[in-house]
Amino acid sequence: MSAREELIKKYAADLKDKCGVTPNMDLLTKVTIGCGPSIYNADASTVAGSQPSELETVKNNFLIKKLGLANTPALDEGIKAVMEKYGHANKHKYRAVVYYLLTLHFKKESVYK
């Protein structure tokens, strides 16, 4: 099994165990691939949910640039909802899992077709 496949299994377990979501493995795989090499870097592979600058990066680079959403207050609300779903006590929020949950939250699965 490749390193990416191992990570995808780990992300799927996080979605089930920490978020109560049964993942669509095809979509999770595509979101993970879309994260590029960042998934292999310990720092870049996670999202610091309590750092405003990190959340701004998620909003600008993923929600606006990747998903094509307009910069409205709904983006911040969506990020907040996803962070709450993932759990504030959970220190390791994987970027691929956060992006997957945001993709579902904003119903933008079509971006990954």
mmCIF file of N, CA and C in Angstrom:
data_model
loop_
_atom_site.group_PDB
_atom_site.id
_atom_site.type_symbol
_atom_site.label_atom_id
_atom_site.label_comp_id
_atom_site.label_asym_id
_atom_site.label_seq_id
_atom_site.Cartn_x
_atom_site.Cartn_y
_atom_site.Cartn_z
ATOM 1 N N MET A 1 0.845 -1.180 0.000
ATOM 2 C CA MET A 1 0.000 0.000 0.000
ATOM 3 C C MET A 1 0.891 1.244 0.000
ATOM 4 N N SER A 2 0.555 2.218 -0.853
ATOM 5 C CA SER A 2 1.372 3.422 -0.957
ATOM 6 C C SER A 2 1.172 4.332 0.258
ATOM 7 N N ALA A 3 2.086 5.280 0.405
ATOM 8 C CA ALA A 3 1.999 6.233 1.521
ATOM 9 C C ALA A 3 0.694 7.026 1.433
ATOM 10 N N ARG A 4 0.303 7.405 0.216
ATOM 11 C CA ARG A 4 -0.939 8.167 0.051
ATOM 12 C C ARG A 4 -2.148 7.320 0.455
ATOM 13 N N GLU A 5 -2.161 6.051 0.069
ATOM 14 C CA GLU A 5 -3.275 5.174 0.442
ATOM 15 C C GLU A 5 -3.367 5.013 1.957
ATOM 16 N N GLU A 6 -2.212 4.931 2.616
ATOM 17 C CA GLU A 6 -2.184 4.837 4.083
ATOM 18 C C GLU A 6 -2.789 6.094 4.709
ATOM 19 N N LEU A 7 -2.420 7.257 4.167
ATOM 20 C CA LEU A 7 -2.956 8.516 4.687
ATOM 21 C C LEU A 7 -4.462 8.607 4.458
ATOM 22 N N ILE A 8 -4.922 8.176 3.300
ATOM 23 C CA ILE A 8 -6.357 8.217 2.999
ATOM 24 C C ILE A 8 -7.115 7.334 3.991
ATOM 25 N N LYS A 9 -6.560 6.166 4.332
ATOM 26 C CA LYS A 9 -7.183 5.309 5.347
ATOM 27 C C LYS A 9 -7.262 6.029 6.692
ATOM 28 N N LYS A 10 -6.188 6.735 7.040
ATOM 29 C CA LYS A 10 -6.150 7.483 8.297
ATOM 30 C C LYS A 10 -7.200 8.602 8.284
ATOM 31 N N TYR A 11 -7.328 9.289 7.158
ATOM 32 C CA TYR A 11 -8.321 10.374 7.029
ATOM 33 C C TYR A 11 -9.740 9.820 7.128
ATOM 34 N N ALA A 12 -9.975 8.676 6.496
ATOM 35 C CA ALA A 12 -11.308 8.053 6.550
ATOM 36 C C ALA A 12 -11.655 7.678 7.989
ATOM 37 N N ALA A 13 -10.673 7.163 8.727
ATOM 38 C CA ALA A 13 -10.902 6.817 10.134
ATOM 39 C C ALA A 13 -11.220 8.056 10.953
ATOM 40 N N ASP A 14 -10.517 9.163 10.684
ATOM 41 C CA ASP A 14 -10.791 10.422 11.381
ATOM 42 C C ASP A 14 -12.217 10.893 11.094
ATOM 43 N N LEU A 15 -12.628 10.808 9.841
ATOM 44 C CA LEU A 15 -13.989 11.233 9.483
ATOM 45 C C LEU A 15 -15.027 10.413 10.235
ATOM 46 N N LYS A 16 -14.810 9.100 10.311
ATOM 47 C CA LYS A 16 -15.764 8.228 11.009
ATOM 48 C C LYS A 16 -15.736 8.446 12.513
ATOM 49 N N ASP A 17 -14.525 8.403 13.094
ATOM 50 C CA ASP A 17 -14.382 8.406 14.547
ATOM 51 C C ASP A 17 -14.571 9.779 15.181
ATOM 52 N N LYS A 18 -14.056 10.811 14.551
ATOM 53 C CA LYS A 18 -14.072 12.142 15.165
ATOM 54 C C LYS A 18 -15.183 13.041 14.653
ATOM 55 N N CYS A 19 -15.669 12.757 13.436
ATOM 56 C CA CYS A 19 -16.672 13.640 12.830
ATOM 57 C C CYS A 19 -18.027 12.955 12.651
ATOM 58 N N GLY A 20 -18.069 11.645 12.829
ATOM 59 C CA GLY A 20 -19.318 10.925 12.653
ATOM 60 C C GLY A 20 -19.804 10.887 11.217
ATOM 61 N N VAL A 21 -18.859 10.927 10.272
ATOM 62 C CA VAL A 21 -19.184 10.965 8.849
ATOM 63 C C VAL A 21 -18.649 9.702 8.184
ATOM 64 N N THR A 22 -19.492 9.036 7.414
ATOM 65 C CA THR A 22 -19.025 7.920 6.603
ATOM 66 C C THR A 22 -18.555 8.509 5.275
ATOM 67 N N PRO A 23 -17.251 8.454 5.007
ATOM 68 C CA PRO A 23 -16.725 9.151 3.832
ATOM 69 C C PRO A 23 -17.040 8.471 2.502
ATOM 70 N N ASN A 24 -17.211 9.296 1.497
ATOM 71 C CA ASN A 24 -17.246 8.856 0.113
ATOM 72 C C ASN A 24 -15.768 8.713 -0.265
ATOM 73 N N MET A 25 -15.291 7.484 -0.374
ATOM 74 C CA MET A 25 -13.857 7.252 -0.555
ATOM 75 C C MET A 25 -13.330 7.834 -1.869
ATOM 76 N N ASP A 26 -14.154 7.842 -2.909
ATOM 77 C CA ASP A 26 -13.723 8.427 -4.179
ATOM 78 C C ASP A 26 -13.479 9.925 -4.009
ATOM 79 N N LEU A 27 -14.407 10.614 -3.370
ATOM 80 C CA LEU A 27 -14.252 12.057 -3.146
ATOM 81 C C LEU A 27 -13.081 12.323 -2.200
ATOM 82 N N LEU A 28 -12.961 11.548 -1.135
ATOM 83 C CA LEU A 28 -11.853 11.738 -0.191
ATOM 84 C C LEU A 28 -10.511 11.566 -0.898
ATOM 85 N N THR A 29 -10.416 10.581 -1.764
ATOM 86 C CA THR A 29 -9.184 10.354 -2.523
ATOM 87 C C THR A 29 -8.871 11.552 -3.405
ATOM 88 N N LYS A 30 -9.871 12.078 -4.099
ATOM 89 C CA LYS A 30 -9.655 13.233 -4.978
ATOM 90 C C LYS A 30 -9.270 14.481 -4.196
ATOM 91 N N VAL A 31 -9.907 14.702 -3.050
ATOM 92 C CA VAL A 31 -9.561 15.856 -2.207
ATOM 93 C C VAL A 31 -8.127 15.708 -1.710
ATOM 94 N N THR A 32 -7.765 14.501 -1.295
ATOM 95 C CA THR A 32 -6.409 14.243 -0.802
ATOM 96 C C THR A 32 -5.381 14.498 -1.896
ATOM 97 N N ILE A 33 -5.633 14.003 -3.089
ATOM 98 C CA ILE A 33 -4.725 14.234 -4.220
ATOM 99 C C ILE A 33 -4.615 15.734 -4.494
ATOM 100 N N GLY A 34 -5.740 16.445 -4.363
ATOM 101 C CA GLY A 34 -5.752 17.896 -4.583
ATOM 102 C C GLY A 34 -4.910 18.667 -3.589
ATOM 103 N N CYS A 35 -4.658 18.079 -2.425
ATOM 104 C CA CYS A 35 -3.803 18.730 -1.420
ATOM 105 C C CYS A 35 -2.335 18.701 -1.826
ATOM 106 N N GLY A 36 -2.003 17.846 -2.783
ATOM 107 C CA GLY A 36 -0.635 17.765 -3.268
ATOM 108 C C GLY A 36 0.333 17.236 -2.230
ATOM 109 N N PRO A 37 1.597 17.644 -2.344
ATOM 110 C CA PRO A 37 2.625 17.109 -1.449
ATOM 111 C C PRO A 37 2.494 17.563 0.010
ATOM 112 N N SER A 38 1.613 18.506 0.279
ATOM 113 C CA SER A 38 1.471 18.994 1.661
ATOM 114 C C SER A 38 1.057 17.880 2.627
ATOM 115 N N ILE A 39 0.399 16.840 2.119
ATOM 116 C CA ILE A 39 -0.052 15.766 3.009
ATOM 117 C C ILE A 39 1.117 14.984 3.611
ATOM 118 N N TYR A 40 2.297 15.098 3.008
ATOM 119 C CA TYR A 40 3.470 14.366 3.491
ATOM 120 C C TYR A 40 4.311 15.195 4.459
ATOM 121 N N ASN A 41 3.965 16.459 4.641
ATOM 122 C CA ASN A 41 4.701 17.353 5.534
ATOM 123 C C ASN A 41 3.939 17.472 6.845
ATOM 124 N N ALA A 42 4.611 17.171 7.951
ATOM 125 C CA ALA A 42 3.934 17.138 9.255
ATOM 126 C C ALA A 42 3.210 18.442 9.572
ATOM 127 N N ASP A 43 3.819 19.574 9.284
ATOM 128 C CA ASP A 43 3.201 20.860 9.600
ATOM 129 C C ASP A 43 2.103 21.213 8.601
ATOM 130 N N ALA A 44 2.382 21.071 7.331
ATOM 131 C CA ALA A 44 1.422 21.462 6.293
ATOM 132 C C ALA A 44 0.227 20.522 6.194
ATOM 133 N N SER A 45 0.363 19.302 6.703
ATOM 134 C CA SER A 45 -0.723 18.321 6.564
ATOM 135 C C SER A 45 -1.863 18.568 7.537
ATOM 136 N N THR A 46 -1.656 19.481 8.494
ATOM 137 C CA THR A 46 -2.706 19.775 9.472
ATOM 138 C C THR A 46 -3.119 21.240 9.390
ATOM 139 N N VAL A 47 -4.299 21.516 9.919
ATOM 140 C CA VAL A 47 -4.829 22.876 9.971
ATOM 141 C C VAL A 47 -4.895 23.282 11.442
ATOM 142 N N ALA A 48 -4.287 24.420 11.746
ATOM 143 C CA ALA A 48 -4.356 24.957 13.113
ATOM 144 C C ALA A 48 -5.676 25.717 13.231
ATOM 145 N N GLY A 49 -6.678 25.051 13.758
ATOM 146 C CA GLY A 49 -8.029 25.601 13.806
ATOM 147 C C GLY A 49 -8.207 26.813 14.684
ATOM 148 N N SER A 50 -7.227 27.093 15.548
ATOM 149 C CA SER A 50 -7.350 28.246 16.446
ATOM 150 C C SER A 50 -6.537 29.447 15.967
ATOM 151 N N GLN A 51 -5.847 29.314 14.834
ATOM 152 C CA GLN A 51 -5.041 30.412 14.306
ATOM 153 C C GLN A 51 -5.785 31.129 13.188
ATOM 154 N N PRO A 52 -6.163 32.393 13.419
ATOM 155 C CA PRO A 52 -6.895 33.142 12.380
ATOM 156 C C PRO A 52 -6.171 33.189 11.041
ATOM 157 N N SER A 53 -4.837 33.298 11.045
ATOM 158 C CA SER A 53 -4.099 33.368 9.780
ATOM 159 C C SER A 53 -4.214 32.055 9.006
ATOM 160 N N GLU A 54 -4.221 30.950 9.720
ATOM 161 C CA GLU A 54 -4.363 29.634 9.080
ATOM 162 C C GLU A 54 -5.755 29.491 8.465
ATOM 163 N N LEU A 55 -6.774 29.926 9.191
ATOM 164 C CA LEU A 55 -8.146 29.828 8.688
ATOM 165 C C LEU A 55 -8.352 30.755 7.494
ATOM 166 N N GLU A 56 -7.661 31.890 7.487
ATOM 167 C CA GLU A 56 -7.725 32.813 6.350
ATOM 168 C C GLU A 56 -7.104 32.157 5.117
ATOM 169 N N THR A 57 -6.026 31.417 5.326
ATOM 170 C CA THR A 57 -5.380 30.690 4.227
ATOM 171 C C THR A 57 -6.319 29.633 3.665
ATOM 172 N N VAL A 58 -6.998 28.896 4.539
ATOM 173 C CA VAL A 58 -7.967 27.892 4.085
ATOM 174 C C VAL A 58 -9.052 28.578 3.254
ATOM 175 N N LYS A 59 -9.533 29.704 3.745
ATOM 176 C CA LYS A 59 -10.601 30.419 3.035
ATOM 177 C C LYS A 59 -10.122 30.882 1.661
ATOM 178 N N ASN A 60 -8.964 31.556 1.609
ATOM 179 C CA ASN A 60 -8.485 32.111 0.342
ATOM 180 C C ASN A 60 -8.023 31.046 -0.647
ATOM 181 N N ASN A 61 -7.201 30.117 -0.177
ATOM 182 C CA ASN A 61 -6.590 29.156 -1.097
ATOM 183 C C ASN A 61 -7.494 27.985 -1.454
ATOM 184 N N PHE A 62 -8.382 27.606 -0.551
ATOM 185 C CA PHE A 62 -9.249 26.463 -0.859
ATOM 186 C C PHE A 62 -10.651 26.894 -1.253
ATOM 187 N N LEU A 63 -11.329 27.612 -0.381
ATOM 188 C CA LEU A 63 -12.734 27.942 -0.658
ATOM 189 C C LEU A 63 -12.887 28.889 -1.845
ATOM 190 N N ILE A 64 -12.050 29.915 -1.911
ATOM 191 C CA ILE A 64 -12.195 30.904 -2.988
ATOM 192 C C ILE A 64 -11.506 30.435 -4.269
ATOM 193 N N LYS A 65 -10.219 30.049 -4.168
ATOM 194 C CA LYS A 65 -9.472 29.674 -5.377
ATOM 195 C C LYS A 65 -9.855 28.306 -5.918
ATOM 196 N N LYS A 66 -9.930 27.305 -5.045
ATOM 197 C CA LYS A 66 -10.188 25.936 -5.512
ATOM 198 C C LYS A 66 -11.677 25.683 -5.769
ATOM 199 N N LEU A 67 -12.517 26.020 -4.781
ATOM 200 C CA LEU A 67 -13.948 25.733 -4.938
ATOM 201 C C LEU A 67 -14.691 26.832 -5.700
ATOM 202 N N GLY A 68 -14.065 27.990 -5.876
ATOM 203 C CA GLY A 68 -14.679 29.052 -6.663
ATOM 204 C C GLY A 68 -15.805 29.787 -5.949
ATOM 205 N N LEU A 69 -15.756 29.825 -4.621
ATOM 206 C CA LEU A 69 -16.805 30.494 -3.860
ATOM 207 C C LEU A 69 -16.503 31.983 -3.721
ATOM 208 N N ALA A 70 -17.563 32.783 -3.603
ATOM 209 C CA ALA A 70 -17.407 34.222 -3.396
ATOM 210 C C ALA A 70 -17.040 34.478 -1.936
ATOM 211 N N ASN A 71 -16.235 35.502 -1.709
ATOM 212 C CA ASN A 71 -15.796 35.844 -0.356
ATOM 213 C C ASN A 71 -16.932 36.525 0.395
ATOM 214 N N THR A 72 -17.697 35.736 1.109
ATOM 215 C CA THR A 72 -18.827 36.243 1.890
ATOM 216 C C THR A 72 -18.681 35.737 3.326
ATOM 217 N N PRO A 73 -19.465 36.295 4.255
ATOM 218 C CA PRO A 73 -19.422 35.800 5.639
ATOM 219 C C PRO A 73 -19.773 34.313 5.751
ATOM 220 N N ALA A 74 -20.466 33.767 4.765
ATOM 221 C CA ALA A 74 -20.825 32.344 4.788
ATOM 222 C C ALA A 74 -19.580 31.459 4.799
ATOM 223 N N LEU A 75 -18.478 31.937 4.224
ATOM 224 C CA LEU A 75 -17.250 31.134 4.214
ATOM 225 C C LEU A 75 -16.703 30.957 5.628
ATOM 226 N N ASP A 76 -16.660 32.055 6.382
ATOM 227 C CA ASP A 76 -16.185 31.975 7.764
ATOM 228 C C ASP A 76 -17.108 31.100 8.608
ATOM 229 N N GLU A 77 -18.403 31.210 8.361
ATOM 230 C CA GLU A 77 -19.373 30.386 9.091
ATOM 231 C C GLU A 77 -19.177 28.907 8.764
ATOM 232 N N GLY A 78 -18.906 28.604 7.494
ATOM 233 C CA GLY A 78 -18.657 27.222 7.082
ATOM 234 C C GLY A 78 -17.403 26.658 7.718
ATOM 235 N N ILE A 79 -16.342 27.452 7.747
ATOM 236 C CA ILE A 79 -15.096 27.014 8.379
ATOM 237 C C ILE A 79 -15.338 26.754 9.859
ATOM 238 N N LYS A 80 -16.063 27.652 10.511
ATOM 239 C CA LYS A 80 -16.352 27.494 11.945
ATOM 240 C C LYS A 80 -17.154 26.208 12.186
ATOM 241 N N ALA A 81 -18.148 25.955 11.336
ATOM 242 C CA ALA A 81 -18.975 24.751 11.485
ATOM 243 C C ALA A 81 -18.137 23.484 11.326
ATOM 244 N N VAL A 82 -17.222 23.486 10.356
ATOM 245 C CA VAL A 82 -16.369 22.325 10.122
ATOM 246 C C VAL A 82 -15.413 22.124 11.299
ATOM 247 N N MET A 83 -14.849 23.206 11.821
ATOM 248 C CA MET A 83 -13.941 23.097 12.969
ATOM 249 C C MET A 83 -14.681 22.537 14.187
ATOM 250 N N GLU A 84 -15.918 22.957 14.381
ATOM 251 C CA GLU A 84 -16.719 22.438 15.490
ATOM 252 C C GLU A 84 -17.034 20.958 15.289
ATOM 253 N N LYS A 85 -17.345 20.593 14.048
ATOM 254 C CA LYS A 85 -17.649 19.189 13.754
ATOM 255 C C LYS A 85 -16.426 18.305 14.001
ATOM 256 N N TYR A 86 -15.258 18.803 13.623
ATOM 257 C CA TYR A 86 -14.014 18.045 13.805
ATOM 258 C C TYR A 86 -13.636 17.990 15.290
ATOM 259 N N GLY A 87 -14.065 18.975 16.053
ATOM 260 C CA GLY A 87 -13.825 18.982 17.499
ATOM 261 C C GLY A 87 -12.688 19.898 17.889
ATOM 262 N N HIS A 88 -12.986 20.877 18.728
ATOM 263 C CA HIS A 88 -11.962 21.836 19.152
ATOM 264 C C HIS A 88 -10.872 21.176 19.991
ATOM 265 N N ALA A 89 -11.207 20.127 20.711
ATOM 266 C CA ALA A 89 -10.220 19.449 21.548
ATOM 267 C C ALA A 89 -9.226 18.644 20.708
ATOM 268 N N ASN A 90 -9.595 18.322 19.484
ATOM 269 C CA ASN A 90 -8.731 17.551 18.593
ATOM 270 C C ASN A 90 -7.633 18.460 18.049
ATOM 271 N N LYS A 91 -6.413 18.241 18.477
ATOM 272 C CA LYS A 91 -5.295 19.106 18.079
ATOM 273 C C LYS A 91 -4.830 18.862 16.644
ATOM 274 N N HIS A 92 -4.995 17.641 16.157
ATOM 275 C CA HIS A 92 -4.509 17.309 14.817
ATOM 276 C C HIS A 92 -5.680 17.232 13.843
ATOM 277 N N LYS A 93 -5.941 18.342 13.206
ATOM 278 C CA LYS A 93 -7.003 18.392 12.195
ATOM 279 C C LYS A 93 -6.325 18.268 10.836
ATOM 280 N N TYR A 94 -6.510 17.117 10.220
ATOM 281 C CA TYR A 94 -5.852 16.897 8.930
ATOM 282 C C TYR A 94 -6.456 17.792 7.860
ATOM 283 N N ARG A 95 -5.569 18.401 7.074
ATOM 284 C CA ARG A 95 -5.998 19.327 6.016
ATOM 285 C C ARG A 95 -6.968 18.642 5.053
ATOM 286 N N ALA A 96 -6.655 17.420 4.641
ATOM 287 C CA ALA A 96 -7.514 16.719 3.682
ATOM 288 C C ALA A 96 -8.910 16.493 4.265
ATOM 289 N N VAL A 97 -8.991 16.205 5.558
ATOM 290 C CA VAL A 97 -10.291 15.990 6.202
ATOM 291 C C VAL A 97 -11.060 17.309 6.267
ATOM 292 N N VAL A 98 -10.374 18.390 6.652
ATOM 293 C CA VAL A 98 -11.022 19.706 6.705
ATOM 294 C C VAL A 98 -11.530 20.090 5.321
ATOM 295 N N TYR A 99 -10.711 19.900 4.295
ATOM 296 C CA TYR A 99 -11.118 20.244 2.929
ATOM 297 C C TYR A 99 -12.294 19.366 2.467
ATOM 298 N N TYR A 100 -12.262 18.097 2.825
ATOM 299 C CA TYR A 100 -13.364 17.193 2.484
ATOM 300 C C TYR A 100 -14.660 17.696 3.118
ATOM 301 N N LEU A 101 -14.610 18.014 4.413
ATOM 302 C CA LEU A 101 -15.809 18.486 5.114
ATOM 303 C C LEU A 101 -16.300 19.817 4.546
ATOM 304 N N LEU A 102 -15.379 20.692 4.181
ATOM 305 C CA LEU A 102 -15.773 21.975 3.567
ATOM 306 C C LEU A 102 -16.410 21.752 2.197
ATOM 307 N N THR A 103 -15.865 20.808 1.442
ATOM 308 C CA THR A 103 -16.438 20.489 0.130
ATOM 309 C C THR A 103 -17.884 20.032 0.289
ATOM 310 N N LEU A 104 -18.136 19.175 1.274
ATOM 311 C CA LEU A 104 -19.507 18.719 1.534
ATOM 312 C C LEU A 104 -20.377 19.855 2.057
ATOM 313 N N HIS A 105 -19.840 20.645 2.978
ATOM 314 C CA HIS A 105 -20.609 21.738 3.588
ATOM 315 C C HIS A 105 -21.141 22.694 2.519
ATOM 316 N N PHE A 106 -20.274 23.027 1.558
ATOM 317 C CA PHE A 106 -20.671 23.982 0.515
ATOM 318 C C PHE A 106 -21.231 23.304 -0.738
ATOM 319 N N LYS A 107 -21.427 21.978 -0.658
ATOM 320 C CA LYS A 107 -22.002 21.204 -1.767
ATOM 321 C C LYS A 107 -21.260 21.457 -3.098
ATOM 322 N N LYS A 108 -19.933 21.356 -3.018
ATOM 323 C CA LYS A 108 -19.100 21.605 -4.193
ATOM 324 C C LYS A 108 -18.378 20.344 -4.668
ATOM 325 N N GLU A 109 -19.007 19.178 -4.446
ATOM 326 C CA GLU A 109 -18.397 17.926 -4.885
ATOM 327 C C GLU A 109 -18.114 17.920 -6.376
ATOM 328 N N SER A 110 -18.885 18.694 -7.132
ATOM 329 C CA SER A 110 -18.724 18.727 -8.590
ATOM 330 C C SER A 110 -17.349 19.232 -9.003
ATOM 331 N N VAL A 111 -16.651 19.969 -8.146
ATOM 332 C CA VAL A 111 -15.308 20.450 -8.444
ATOM 333 C C VAL A 111 -14.359 19.267 -8.649
ATOM 334 N N TYR A 112 -14.636 18.153 -8.001
ATOM 335 C CA TYR A 112 -13.762 16.987 -8.041
ATOM 336 C C TYR A 112 -14.239 15.902 -8.996
ATOM 337 N N LYS A 113 -15.170 16.187 -9.878
ATOM 338 C CA LYS A 113 -15.658 15.179 -10.825
ATOM 339 C C LYS A 113 -14.691 15.008 -11.959
#
